[in-house]
mmCIF file of C-alpha atoms in Angstrom:
data_model
loop_
_atom_site.group_PDB
_atom_site.id
_atom_site.type_symbol
_atom_site.label_atom_id
_atom_site.label_comp_id
_atom_site.label_asym_id
_atom_site.label_seq_id
_atom_site.Cartn_x
_atom_site.Cartn_y
_atom_site.Cartn_z
ATOM 1 C CA UNK A 1026 -157.077 295.882 140.159
ATOM 2 C CA UNK A 1027 -157.956 297.512 136.874
ATOM 3 C CA UNK A 1028 -155.407 298.010 134.149
ATOM 4 C CA UNK A 1029 -155.218 298.940 130.514
ATOM 5 C CA UNK A 1030 -152.865 299.868 127.732
ATOM 6 C CA UNK A 1031 -153.631 301.823 124.584
ATOM 7 C CA UNK A 1032 -150.622 302.340 122.353
ATOM 8 C CA UNK A 1033 -147.885 303.780 124.542
ATOM 9 C CA UNK A 1034 -150.271 304.839 127.335
ATOM 10 C CA UNK A 1035 -150.508 302.565 130.386
ATOM 11 C CA UNK A 1036 -152.948 302.646 133.305
ATOM 12 C CA UNK A 1037 -153.093 300.782 136.590
ATOM 13 C CA UNK A 1038 -155.510 301.203 139.482
ATOM 14 C CA UNK A 1039 -155.757 299.397 142.816
ATOM 15 C CA UNK A 1040 -158.349 300.146 145.494
ATOM 16 C CA UNK A 1041 -158.749 298.730 148.979
ATOM 17 C CA UNK A 1042 -156.512 296.598 151.158
ATOM 18 C CA UNK A 1043 -155.296 293.009 150.913
ATOM 19 C CA UNK A 1044 -156.695 292.401 154.395
ATOM 20 C CA UNK A 1045 -155.880 289.069 155.946
ATOM 21 C CA UNK A 1046 -152.563 288.524 154.204
ATOM 22 C CA UNK A 1047 -149.442 290.450 155.084
ATOM 23 C CA UNK A 1048 -147.637 288.633 152.243
ATOM 24 C CA UNK A 1049 -150.125 289.860 149.621
ATOM 25 C CA UNK A 1050 -150.032 293.368 151.051
ATOM 26 C CA UNK A 1051 -146.227 293.441 151.057
ATOM 27 C CA UNK A 1052 -146.059 292.113 147.512
ATOM 28 C CA UNK A 1053 -148.520 294.673 146.188
ATOM 29 C CA UNK A 1054 -146.678 297.467 147.971
ATOM 30 C CA UNK A 1055 -143.334 296.360 146.565
ATOM 31 C CA UNK A 1056 -144.700 296.237 143.020
ATOM 32 C CA UNK A 1057 -146.441 299.611 143.152
ATOM 33 C CA UNK A 1058 -143.421 301.220 144.841
ATOM 34 C CA UNK A 1059 -141.185 299.870 142.079
ATOM 35 C CA UNK A 1060 -143.472 301.315 139.401
ATOM 36 C CA UNK A 1061 -143.549 304.694 141.142
ATOM 37 C CA UNK A 1062 -139.748 304.763 141.379
ATOM 38 C CA UNK A 1063 -139.486 303.927 137.687
ATOM 39 C CA UNK A 1064 -141.900 306.718 136.777
ATOM 40 C CA UNK A 1065 -139.932 309.202 138.897
ATOM 41 C CA UNK A 1066 -136.532 308.262 137.493
ATOM 42 C CA UNK A 1067 -137.145 307.704 133.791
ATOM 43 C CA UNK A 1068 -138.360 309.900 130.935
ATOM 44 C CA UNK A 1069 -142.066 309.160 130.901
ATOM 45 C CA UNK A 1070 -145.047 311.485 130.783
ATOM 46 C CA UNK A 1071 -147.084 310.966 133.940
ATOM 47 C CA UNK A 1072 -150.714 311.969 133.416
ATOM 48 C CA UNK A 1073 -151.751 310.982 136.944
ATOM 49 C CA UNK A 1074 -150.157 309.295 139.933
ATOM 50 C CA UNK A 1075 -152.050 308.756 143.174
ATOM 51 C CA UNK A 1076 -150.717 306.962 146.215
ATOM 52 C CA UNK A 1077 -152.658 306.890 149.428
ATOM 53 C CA UNK A 1078 -154.240 304.768 152.088
ATOM 54 C CA UNK A 1079 -155.836 301.916 150.172
ATOM 55 C CA UNK A 1080 -155.402 303.515 146.752
ATOM 56 C CA UNK A 1081 -152.819 303.413 143.983
ATOM 57 C CA UNK A 1082 -153.326 304.781 140.513
ATOM 58 C CA UNK A 1083 -150.827 305.392 137.726
ATOM 59 C CA UNK A 1084 -151.538 306.698 134.244
ATOM 60 C CA UNK A 1085 -148.539 307.399 132.034
ATOM 61 C CA UNK A 1086 -147.160 307.446 128.519
ATOM 62 C CA UNK A 1087 -143.731 306.025 127.845
ATOM 63 C CA UNK A 1088 -141.505 304.006 125.569
ATOM 64 C CA UNK A 1089 -141.287 300.221 125.201
ATOM 65 C CA UNK A 1090 -139.156 299.951 128.349
ATOM 66 C CA UNK A 1091 -141.802 301.761 130.409
ATOM 67 C CA UNK A 1092 -144.508 299.496 128.983
ATOM 68 C CA UNK A 1093 -142.393 296.446 129.871
ATOM 69 C CA UNK A 1094 -142.033 297.633 133.476
ATOM 70 C CA UNK A 1095 -145.800 298.225 133.632
ATOM 71 C CA UNK A 1096 -146.455 294.744 132.191
ATOM 72 C CA UNK A 1097 -144.178 293.138 134.795
ATOM 73 C CA UNK A 1098 -146.025 294.947 137.587
ATOM 74 C CA UNK A 1099 -149.411 293.859 136.190
ATOM 75 C CA UNK A 1100 -148.201 290.251 135.855
ATOM 76 C CA UNK A 1101 -146.841 290.352 139.401
ATOM 77 C CA UNK A 1102 -150.168 291.574 140.743
ATOM 78 C CA UNK A 1103 -151.990 288.873 138.754
ATOM 79 C CA UNK A 1104 -149.665 286.291 140.303
ATOM 80 C CA UNK A 1105 -150.444 287.570 143.799
ATOM 81 C CA UNK A 1106 -154.169 287.525 142.964
ATOM 82 C CA UNK A 1107 -153.884 283.883 141.877
ATOM 83 C CA UNK A 1108 -152.184 282.971 145.152
ATOM 84 C CA UNK A 1109 -154.484 285.112 147.338
ATOM 85 C CA UNK A 1110 -157.854 285.253 145.532
ATOM 86 C CA UNK A 1111 -159.753 286.281 148.658
ATOM 87 C CA UNK A 1112 -157.513 289.316 149.150
ATOM 88 C CA UNK A 1113 -156.848 290.472 145.577
ATOM 89 C CA UNK A 1114 -159.313 290.711 142.706
ATOM 90 C CA UNK A 1115 -158.302 291.440 139.136
ATOM 91 C CA UNK A 1116 -161.084 293.184 137.266
ATOM 92 C CA UNK A 1117 -159.018 293.206 134.101
ATOM 93 C CA UNK A 1118 -158.729 295.879 131.543
ATOM 94 C CA UNK A 1119 -160.839 298.901 132.037
#
């Protein structure tokens, strides 16, 4: 995972699969689905949103609430990465 925030602009990118752990895969899917639903239902400016087989990317500008949702998703993914380090790698901000 790569992520970054500059001011009110937030970015998140995941590539690949959490092969070998259905729990990690399900957790990542739930978190990215939640972020997508938030972006679709709230007043944010979506610069890019890509969802596909083994890829998720979101780039958006929003208010403090949108940034808080993004931060929760990033923290959730970091938590999954800590529990499943062989399946999920956090590259950090970028």
